[in-house]
XYZ file of C-alpha atoms in Angstrom:
150
model
C -26.453 21.430 -10.194
C -24.950 17.984 -10.445
C -26.475 15.044 -12.281
C -25.286 11.451 -12.222
C -26.839 9.834 -15.286
C -26.935 6.071 -15.668
C -28.122 4.231 -18.757
C -30.383 1.485 -17.451
C -32.345 -1.464 -18.738
C -34.611 -1.030 -15.701
C -34.795 1.059 -12.540
C -37.196 1.631 -9.670
C -37.562 3.570 -6.451
C -39.326 2.308 -3.332
C -40.518 4.397 -0.416
C -41.669 2.621 2.752
C -41.564 -0.706 0.901
C -43.852 0.419 -1.941
C -42.748 1.102 -5.514
C -43.129 4.836 -6.163
C -41.906 4.680 -9.759
C -40.263 2.250 -12.148
C -38.944 2.444 -15.690
C -37.612 0.124 -18.358
C -34.931 1.163 -20.844
C -33.823 4.704 -20.202
C -31.944 6.910 -17.779
C -31.849 6.921 -13.997
C -30.756 10.396 -12.953
C -29.577 11.433 -9.503
C -29.897 15.222 -9.109
C -28.155 17.446 -6.581
C -29.162 21.101 -6.283
C -26.993 23.792 -4.719
C -27.916 27.298 -3.541
C -26.377 29.006 -6.589
C -28.411 27.024 -9.158
C -31.050 28.766 -11.244
C -33.438 28.464 -14.166
C -30.579 28.496 -16.696
C -29.085 25.390 -15.053
C -32.420 23.557 -15.340
C -32.898 24.540 -18.968
C -29.364 23.586 -20.012
C -29.226 20.347 -18.010
C -32.658 19.053 -19.043
C -31.762 19.508 -22.721
C -28.365 17.876 -22.167
C -29.872 14.836 -20.385
C -32.561 14.177 -22.996
C -30.181 14.646 -25.945
C -27.113 12.865 -24.522
C -26.138 10.277 -27.139
C -25.359 7.255 -24.977
C -27.635 4.582 -26.477
C -26.362 2.281 -29.230
C -27.330 2.698 -32.866
C -27.648 -0.193 -35.357
C -23.831 -0.504 -35.400
C -23.505 -0.660 -31.620
C -22.048 2.859 -31.449
C -23.338 5.156 -28.687
C -25.053 7.543 -31.063
C -28.695 7.778 -29.922
C -30.399 9.731 -27.159
C -33.086 8.585 -24.728
C -35.483 10.633 -26.835
C -34.494 8.792 -30.033
C -34.832 5.317 -28.487
C -38.185 6.123 -26.858
C -36.694 5.543 -23.419
C -37.868 6.646 -20.005
C -36.354 8.736 -17.215
C -36.371 8.209 -13.457
C -35.295 11.353 -11.549
C -34.149 11.066 -7.926
C -33.164 14.026 -5.722
C -29.858 13.481 -3.931
C -28.332 16.288 -1.874
C -25.289 14.137 -1.040
C -23.908 14.792 -4.540
C -22.717 18.121 -3.133
C -20.743 16.519 -0.307
C -17.407 18.097 0.490
C -14.860 15.557 1.703
C -11.778 17.797 1.772
C -11.571 17.994 5.566
C -11.889 15.011 7.878
C -13.976 11.920 7.276
C -17.454 13.302 7.815
C -18.804 14.868 4.606
C -20.090 18.431 4.733
C -23.247 19.262 2.791
C -23.013 23.023 3.169
C -23.203 23.586 -0.625
C -26.435 21.593 -0.978
C -29.528 23.783 -1.274
C -31.952 23.843 1.627
C -35.411 22.358 0.949
C -37.074 25.772 0.410
C -34.811 26.240 -2.640
C -34.143 22.629 -3.641
C -37.759 21.393 -3.771
C -38.977 24.023 -6.282
C -35.829 23.455 -8.362
C -36.424 19.675 -8.352
C -40.063 20.207 -9.374
C -39.000 22.552 -12.191
C -36.489 19.946 -13.397
C -39.264 17.340 -13.508
C -41.355 19.645 -15.703
C -38.387 20.534 -17.910
C -37.476 16.873 -18.484
C -41.099 15.974 -19.230
C -41.301 18.830 -21.727
C -38.046 17.826 -23.430
C -38.915 14.106 -23.445
C -42.532 14.640 -24.453
C -43.929 12.349 -21.745
C -44.123 11.881 -17.989
C -41.068 10.742 -16.063
C -40.745 8.678 -12.901
C -39.647 10.415 -9.719
C -38.663 9.775 -6.178
C -39.879 11.906 -3.300
C -37.772 14.789 -2.080
C -36.397 14.121 1.401
C -37.788 10.590 1.666
C -35.769 7.525 2.620
C -35.692 5.908 -0.819
C -34.462 2.535 -1.981
C -33.293 2.870 -5.567
C -32.664 -0.192 -7.719
C -31.212 -0.267 -11.183
C -29.584 -2.430 -13.774
C -26.873 -0.232 -15.261
C -26.709 -1.041 -18.969
C -23.137 -1.058 -20.228
C -22.310 0.083 -17.604
C -22.708 3.686 -18.730
C -22.502 6.430 -16.104
C -22.029 10.121 -16.881
C -21.545 12.906 -14.315
C -22.480 16.450 -15.319
C -21.960 19.590 -13.235
C -23.697 22.647 -14.681
C -20.953 24.832 -13.224
C -18.513 23.214 -15.714
C -20.598 23.771 -18.853
C -18.537 26.588 -20.313
């Protein structure tokens, strides 16, 4: 499972021209699921996202989590995070999980993040053509692959 986490001052997702979800200060997370991902990846990654200390404290040092600053989370599914570009110029998405696996994993990640954060999060819609907007605060962008956690 790969997550691209961006600290934002605001973010939103539109589907068919209508805002599906929007947040203020918090994290916009792009999530890619692969076939080999499981419940342990969701548990570990949801805790990591919510507790990642990338918000400034009173001294301007990145020392607070989204939980500590009362921030929000917008979670967007993005299978293209598993693109392989080793051969040729057309990316291969063979490692990305098929919808029958990816959708339940995405839904479980939503629940895990809401549990960890203690409130509802904003989401996109799996498989939809989404228009995601954000103001990256910092900019701060962190990439986490659960396969590299050990």
